[in-house]
């Protein structure tokens, strides 16, 4: 009896099998139990068998003329879509396993295209005032602050070698390449975000973003309990730029520190008791800053490749969803976390010299 692979399988089950062959585990949120079970029946597949199953071709047919079959399948059948869906699942899983501390600091939004988009922040005085009997309500003062943001296209391209495809190792190589692409994409975003965070542009008033006149900079301020408490108080009592009588009133929630200060920051914000300073072995009854902040350790803050890097500078920020200091946007016209595939299958040119192959 001759046993050949079953070719009429659900495309999602084939994606699961390919993800496993690439060295990843498929997400149970993305695929149903039925699809996962069907993938179990498929078992391990190499790249040529994957192509046969994706196109519904007879078993072993791609091994006779792999390059020709793949070129035809990419252009006329659903092999490209299955490869794309497989790559998207792998990329998303690999991307989620990267360091994404920048997400804690930046507000994440979307733009519709690559044009410069305007952002407006309302700086206003809506404090209620007493309404006299028979009188009218006083109009609130509203002032707008405009900011701009613009999306740019980023990317890299890669190729699978003929040897990997012919030898059946292409899915494993495919997975390794996609893993590196996910790491590289996050690295690019992280670099841009932390570069902006550490060295933002000059504000509209011609003064640096971090400046004493903006109540956003204090020098010679080591990370200690007293300095952290004082910085929190200064943050809360900052006044709105247009209405000097109204306090900001928004508590800081993020304590952003370089890696060298991360352990100290965690002790200052997590420990329930701290030394009160009166005696070396006498702790305070409690730590007032315990639970007030979420510590974000960012290695980039002390890397020499970034402007204004420092192993001792630390930052306090409000929750970016409440009051964002920085914003990162993606193009909403493209699906999130997708790779946008363009396929070109080309046989490498072989140089020949008479009967001798080089």
Short mmCIF file of C-alpha atoms in Angstrom, two decimals:
data_model
loop_
_atom_site.label_atom_id
_atom_site.label_comp_id
_atom_site.label_asym_id
_atom_site.label_seq_id
_atom_site.Cartn_x
_atom_site.Cartn_y
_atom_site.Cartn_z
CA UNK A 1 0.00 0.00 0.00
CA UNK A 2 1.23 3.47 -0.87
CA UNK A 3 0.41 6.23 1.63
CA UNK A 4 0.53 9.78 0.29
CA UNK A 5 -0.07 13.02 2.20
CA UNK A 6 -3.63 14.30 2.33
CA UNK A 7 -3.70 17.45 0.18
CA UNK A 8 -7.24 18.78 0.77
CA UNK A 9 -6.70 20.22 4.23
CA UNK A 10 -7.93 23.39 5.81
CA UNK A 11 -5.58 26.30 5.06
CA UNK A 12 -5.51 27.31 8.72
CA UNK A 13 -4.38 23.84 9.76
CA UNK A 14 -1.61 24.07 7.17
CA UNK A 15 -0.57 27.43 8.64
CA UNK A 16 -0.34 25.81 12.07
CA UNK A 17 1.81 23.00 10.68
CA UNK A 18 4.10 25.52 8.99
CA UNK A 19 4.39 27.60 12.17
CA UNK A 20 5.46 24.51 14.09
CA UNK A 21 7.93 23.55 11.36
CA UNK A 22 9.40 27.06 11.63
CA UNK A 23 10.12 26.51 15.33
CA UNK A 24 7.16 28.36 16.89
CA UNK A 25 4.03 27.36 18.76
CA UNK A 26 0.75 28.62 17.26
CA UNK A 27 -1.43 30.85 19.41
CA UNK A 28 -4.59 29.19 20.69
CA UNK A 29 -6.31 32.58 20.39
CA UNK A 30 -5.62 32.72 16.67
CA UNK A 31 -6.50 29.13 15.78
CA UNK A 32 -9.41 26.94 16.84
CA UNK A 33 -9.16 23.51 18.46
CA UNK A 34 -10.38 21.94 15.23
CA UNK A 35 -7.61 23.61 13.23
CA UNK A 36 -4.96 22.63 15.79
CA UNK A 37 -6.18 19.03 15.74
CA UNK A 38 -6.12 18.97 11.93
CA UNK A 39 -2.54 20.25 12.06
CA UNK A 40 -1.63 17.38 14.40
CA UNK A 41 -2.74 14.97 11.70
CA UNK A 42 -0.57 16.75 9.13
CA UNK A 43 2.52 16.36 11.30
CA UNK A 44 5.91 17.68 10.27
CA UNK A 45 6.21 19.11 6.77
CA UNK A 46 9.12 20.42 4.76
CA UNK A 47 8.80 23.41 2.45
CA UNK A 48 8.08 21.46 -0.74
CA UNK A 49 5.38 19.38 0.92
CA UNK A 50 3.97 22.60 2.37
CA UNK A 51 3.76 24.03 -1.16
CA UNK A 52 2.09 20.86 -2.45
CA UNK A 53 -0.56 20.93 0.25
CA UNK A 54 -1.15 24.70 -0.07
CA UNK A 55 -1.77 24.40 -3.81
CA UNK A 56 -3.58 21.05 -3.78
CA UNK A 57 -0.93 19.57 -6.05
CA UNK A 58 -0.25 15.81 -6.18
CA UNK A 59 2.17 14.49 -3.62
CA UNK A 60 5.87 14.77 -4.54
CA UNK A 61 5.07 16.81 -7.68
CA UNK A 62 7.05 19.83 -6.49
CA UNK A 63 10.19 17.77 -6.09
CA UNK A 64 10.51 17.25 -9.85
CA UNK A 65 10.62 20.95 -10.72
CA UNK A 66 10.52 22.89 -7.45
CA UNK A 67 11.44 26.29 -8.83
CA UNK A 68 9.00 26.18 -11.70
CA UNK A 69 6.16 24.90 -9.54
CA UNK A 70 6.74 27.51 -6.86
CA UNK A 71 6.84 30.35 -9.38
CA UNK A 72 3.56 29.19 -10.89
CA UNK A 73 1.91 28.67 -7.49
CA UNK A 74 2.95 32.12 -6.23
CA UNK A 75 1.39 33.84 -9.21
CA UNK A 76 -1.74 31.76 -9.77
CA UNK A 77 -2.69 29.92 -6.57
CA UNK A 78 -3.07 30.53 -2.84
CA UNK A 79 0.48 29.67 -1.81
CA UNK A 80 1.32 33.35 -1.36
CA UNK A 81 -1.65 34.00 0.94
CA UNK A 82 -0.88 30.97 3.10
CA UNK A 83 2.76 32.04 3.37
CA UNK A 84 1.68 35.56 4.29
CA UNK A 85 -0.72 34.37 7.00
CA UNK A 86 1.96 32.07 8.38
CA UNK A 87 4.50 34.89 8.42
CA UNK A 88 2.06 37.24 10.15
CA UNK A 89 1.42 34.75 12.94
CA UNK A 90 5.15 34.13 13.43
CA UNK A 91 6.00 37.84 13.33
CA UNK A 92 3.35 38.74 15.89
CA UNK A 93 4.49 36.04 18.28
CA UNK A 94 8.17 36.96 17.90
CA UNK A 95 7.43 40.69 18.19
CA UNK A 96 5.52 40.16 21.45
CA UNK A 97 8.61 38.48 22.89
CA UNK A 98 10.83 41.54 22.36
CA UNK A 99 11.60 44.35 24.79
CA UNK A 100 8.80 46.89 24.35
CA UNK A 101 9.36 49.25 27.28
CA UNK A 102 8.73 52.18 24.94
CA UNK A 103 5.05 51.21 24.89
CA UNK A 104 4.78 52.09 28.58
CA UNK A 105 5.94 55.66 27.97
CA UNK A 106 4.40 56.55 24.59
CA UNK A 107 0.78 57.03 23.72
CA UNK A 108 -0.02 54.70 20.80
CA UNK A 109 -2.24 56.18 18.10
CA UNK A 110 -2.88 55.85 14.36
CA UNK A 111 -2.69 58.01 11.26
CA UNK A 112 -4.47 57.45 7.95
CA UNK A 113 -1.56 58.13 5.59
CA UNK A 114 1.99 59.44 5.41
CA UNK A 115 1.04 63.12 5.45
CA UNK A 116 1.81 65.36 8.42
CA UNK A 117 -1.04 65.00 10.91
CA UNK A 118 -1.98 67.64 13.47
CA UNK A 119 -2.59 66.94 17.10
CA UNK A 120 -4.37 69.40 19.41
CA UNK A 121 -4.26 69.60 23.17
CA UNK A 122 -6.84 71.71 24.95
CA UNK A 123 -5.28 73.91 27.63
CA UNK A 124 -8.28 75.41 29.35
CA UNK A 125 -9.90 76.76 32.48
CA UNK A 126 -13.20 74.97 33.00
CA UNK A 127 -13.34 75.64 36.72
CA UNK A 128 -16.97 76.18 37.69
CA UNK A 129 -17.92 79.62 39.00
CA UNK A 130 -20.94 80.74 40.93
CA UNK A 131 -23.83 81.82 38.73
CA UNK A 132 -25.57 84.93 40.08
CA UNK A 133 -29.34 84.84 40.43
CA UNK A 134 -30.83 85.77 37.10
CA UNK A 135 -27.39 86.02 35.52
CA UNK A 136 -25.63 84.07 32.78
CA UNK A 137 -22.92 81.48 33.07
CA UNK A 138 -19.46 82.78 32.33
CA UNK A 139 -17.74 81.34 29.26
CA UNK A 140 -14.76 79.06 29.88
CA UNK A 141 -11.35 80.02 28.53
CA UNK A 142 -10.04 77.56 25.96
CA UNK A 143 -6.61 77.62 24.37
CA UNK A 144 -5.23 75.12 21.86
CA UNK A 145 -1.70 73.77 21.60
CA UNK A 146 -0.86 72.22 18.23
CA UNK A 147 1.59 69.40 17.62
CA UNK A 148 2.49 67.49 14.48
CA UNK A 149 3.20 63.83 13.79
CA UNK A 150 4.11 62.06 10.57
CA UNK A 151 4.41 58.38 9.69
CA UNK A 152 7.28 57.05 7.60
CA UNK A 153 7.81 53.73 5.84
CA UNK A 154 10.37 51.36 7.35
CA UNK A 155 11.35 47.90 6.16
CA UNK A 156 13.90 45.34 5.02
CA UNK A 157 13.78 42.55 2.47
CA UNK A 158 15.18 39.03 2.59
CA UNK A 159 15.48 35.95 0.43
CA UNK A 160 15.37 32.19 0.91
CA UNK A 161 18.21 30.39 -0.78
CA UNK A 162 17.67 27.73 -3.42
CA UNK A 163 19.60 25.26 -1.27
CA UNK A 164 17.22 25.75 1.68
CA UNK A 165 14.17 25.19 -0.52
CA UNK A 166 15.54 22.17 -2.37
CA UNK A 167 16.85 20.58 0.85
CA UNK A 168 13.48 21.07 2.54
CA UNK A 169 14.89 23.34 5.27
CA UNK A 170 13.15 26.50 4.07
CA UNK A 171 10.47 26.61 6.77
CA UNK A 172 13.07 26.51 9.54
CA UNK A 173 15.14 29.18 7.82
CA UNK A 174 11.93 31.11 7.17
CA UNK A 175 11.13 31.08 10.89
CA UNK A 176 14.63 32.22 11.87
CA UNK A 177 14.52 35.09 9.38
CA UNK A 178 11.10 36.21 10.58
CA UNK A 179 12.30 36.08 14.19
CA UNK A 180 15.16 38.41 13.30
CA UNK A 181 12.79 40.69 11.36
CA UNK A 182 10.52 40.97 14.41
CA UNK A 183 13.50 41.81 16.61
CA UNK A 184 14.79 44.31 14.06
CA UNK A 185 11.44 46.04 13.64
CA UNK A 186 11.03 46.53 17.38
CA UNK A 187 14.64 47.69 17.64
CA UNK A 188 13.97 50.38 15.02
CA UNK A 189 10.82 51.59 16.82
CA UNK A 190 12.55 51.53 20.20
CA UNK A 191 15.50 53.51 18.89
CA UNK A 192 13.29 56.24 17.41
CA UNK A 193 11.13 56.47 20.53
CA UNK A 194 13.94 56.68 23.05
CA UNK A 195 15.87 59.13 20.85
CA UNK A 196 12.85 61.43 20.95
CA UNK A 197 12.30 60.84 24.66
CA UNK A 198 15.88 61.73 25.60
CA UNK A 199 16.38 64.54 23.10
CA UNK A 200 13.01 66.09 22.15
CA UNK A 201 12.70 69.08 19.85
CA UNK A 202 12.57 72.62 21.18
CA UNK A 203 9.09 73.70 22.23
CA UNK A 204 7.02 76.37 20.53
CA UNK A 205 8.23 79.02 22.99
CA UNK A 206 11.82 78.44 21.88
CA UNK A 207 12.77 76.74 25.15
CA UNK A 208 13.97 73.16 25.50
CA UNK A 209 11.38 70.52 26.38
CA UNK A 210 13.19 69.64 29.60
CA UNK A 211 13.82 73.05 31.20
CA UNK A 212 13.41 74.69 34.60
CA UNK A 213 11.06 77.32 33.14
CA UNK A 214 8.74 74.48 32.10
CA UNK A 215 8.98 73.00 35.58
CA UNK A 216 10.23 69.83 33.91
CA UNK A 217 13.90 69.74 34.89
CA UNK A 218 15.81 69.56 38.16
CA UNK A 219 19.57 69.08 38.19
CA UNK A 220 21.73 67.49 40.89
CA UNK A 221 18.85 65.28 41.97
CA UNK A 222 19.95 61.75 42.81
CA UNK A 223 17.31 59.03 43.07
CA UNK A 224 16.56 58.98 46.81
CA UNK A 225 13.40 58.73 48.89
CA UNK A 226 13.37 62.45 49.67
CA UNK A 227 14.05 63.50 46.08
CA UNK A 228 11.40 61.13 44.74
CA UNK A 229 8.81 62.52 47.16
CA UNK A 230 9.79 66.10 46.32
CA UNK A 231 9.60 65.40 42.57
CA UNK A 232 6.13 63.92 42.97
CA UNK A 233 4.95 66.97 44.88
CA UNK A 234 6.42 69.30 42.22
CA UNK A 235 4.70 67.26 39.50
CA UNK A 236 1.31 67.54 41.18
CA UNK A 237 1.57 71.29 41.82
CA UNK A 238 2.64 72.25 38.29
CA UNK A 239 0.30 74.86 36.86
CA UNK A 240 -1.37 74.82 33.46
CA UNK A 241 0.58 76.89 30.98
CA UNK A 242 -2.27 79.28 30.17
CA UNK A 243 -3.97 79.42 33.57
CA UNK A 244 -1.35 79.89 36.27
CA UNK A 245 -3.88 79.64 39.10
CA UNK A 246 -4.93 76.07 38.26
CA UNK A 247 -2.73 73.19 39.34
CA UNK A 248 -2.22 70.29 36.96
CA UNK A 249 -3.39 67.91 39.65
CA UNK A 250 -2.39 64.76 37.74
CA UNK A 251 -0.17 62.39 39.74
CA UNK A 252 2.88 60.82 38.10
CA UNK A 253 2.55 57.08 37.66
CA UNK A 254 5.67 56.08 35.73
CA UNK A 255 9.18 56.18 37.14
CA UNK A 256 11.45 55.73 34.12
CA UNK A 257 15.04 54.86 34.97
CA UNK A 258 18.16 53.49 33.28
CA UNK A 259 18.99 49.89 34.01
CA UNK A 260 21.67 50.90 36.52
CA UNK A 261 18.99 52.49 38.74
CA UNK A 262 16.26 49.90 38.23
CA UNK A 263 16.96 47.87 41.39
CA UNK A 264 17.11 51.02 43.51
CA UNK A 265 13.91 52.34 41.96
CA UNK A 266 12.13 49.06 42.71
CA UNK A 267 13.25 49.18 46.33
CA UNK A 268 12.06 52.80 46.68
CA UNK A 269 8.65 52.01 45.21
CA UNK A 270 8.01 48.45 46.38
CA UNK A 271 9.50 48.17 49.87
CA UNK A 272 6.96 48.64 52.66
CA UNK A 273 9.58 49.90 55.13
CA UNK A 274 12.67 52.06 54.67
CA UNK A 275 15.42 53.37 56.92
CA UNK A 276 14.22 56.66 58.38
CA UNK A 277 17.75 58.00 58.73
CA UNK A 278 17.77 58.47 62.51
CA UNK A 279 19.64 55.24 63.09
CA UNK A 280 21.40 52.77 60.84
CA UNK A 281 19.12 49.92 61.89
CA UNK A 282 15.86 51.77 62.57
CA UNK A 283 13.32 51.42 59.78
CA UNK A 284 10.41 53.74 59.17
CA UNK A 285 6.92 52.44 59.92
CA UNK A 286 6.08 52.43 56.21
CA UNK A 287 7.24 53.66 52.82
CA UNK A 288 4.86 56.39 51.54
CA UNK A 289 5.89 55.75 47.93
CA UNK A 290 5.11 52.03 48.00
CA UNK A 291 2.68 51.29 45.18
CA UNK A 292 2.59 54.85 43.86
CA UNK A 293 4.73 54.30 40.77
CA UNK A 294 5.30 51.72 38.08
CA UNK A 295 9.01 51.36 37.40
CA UNK A 296 10.06 51.26 33.74
CA UNK A 297 13.67 50.20 33.28
CA UNK A 298 15.02 51.38 29.91
CA UNK A 299 18.51 50.21 28.87
CA UNK A 300 18.63 52.84 26.11
CA UNK A 301 18.77 55.68 28.63
CA UNK A 302 22.41 54.98 29.40
CA UNK A 303 23.67 53.89 25.97
CA UNK A 304 26.32 56.19 24.53
CA UNK A 305 24.74 55.96 21.08
CA UNK A 306 21.85 58.16 22.30
CA UNK A 307 22.04 61.90 22.83
CA UNK A 308 21.83 62.99 26.50
CA UNK A 309 22.47 59.46 27.73
CA UNK A 310 23.05 59.08 31.44
CA UNK A 311 23.20 56.30 34.02
CA UNK A 312 21.85 58.60 36.75
CA UNK A 313 19.05 60.60 35.08
CA UNK A 314 15.51 59.52 35.94
CA UNK A 315 12.06 60.68 34.84
CA UNK A 316 8.53 60.96 36.20
CA UNK A 317 5.58 60.79 33.81
CA UNK A 318 1.82 60.63 33.99
CA UNK A 319 -0.03 57.68 32.51
CA UNK A 320 0.28 58.28 28.72
CA UNK A 321 -3.43 57.45 28.31
CA UNK A 322 -4.26 60.24 30.77
CA UNK A 323 -1.74 62.90 29.79
CA UNK A 324 0.82 61.88 27.18
CA UNK A 325 4.15 63.62 26.85
CA UNK A 326 5.08 61.57 23.75
CA UNK A 327 3.14 59.82 21.03
CA UNK A 328 3.87 57.08 18.52
CA UNK A 329 1.56 56.38 15.58
CA UNK A 330 1.24 53.72 12.91
CA UNK A 331 -0.49 53.79 9.54
CA UNK A 332 -4.03 52.51 10.12
CA UNK A 333 -4.47 51.75 6.41
CA UNK A 334 -2.20 48.73 6.91
CA UNK A 335 -3.02 45.87 9.32
CA UNK A 336 -1.03 45.94 12.53
CA UNK A 337 1.91 43.55 12.89
CA UNK A 338 1.62 42.39 9.29
CA UNK A 339 4.44 41.78 6.87
CA UNK A 340 3.59 43.08 3.43
CA UNK A 341 4.88 40.45 1.08
CA UNK A 342 6.07 40.80 -2.47
CA UNK A 343 7.14 37.52 -3.96
CA UNK A 344 9.82 37.07 -6.56
CA UNK A 345 11.14 33.59 -7.16
CA UNK A 346 14.34 33.61 -9.15
CA UNK A 347 16.81 30.86 -9.94
CA UNK A 348 20.34 32.01 -9.05
CA UNK A 349 22.50 32.40 -12.13
CA UNK A 350 25.21 29.74 -12.33
CA UNK A 351 28.54 30.62 -13.91
CA UNK A 352 29.90 27.88 -16.13
CA UNK A 353 33.27 27.48 -17.76
CA UNK A 354 33.05 24.73 -20.33
CA UNK A 355 32.41 21.52 -18.40
CA UNK A 356 33.62 22.90 -15.09
CA UNK A 357 30.99 24.34 -12.72
CA UNK A 358 32.16 27.09 -10.40
#
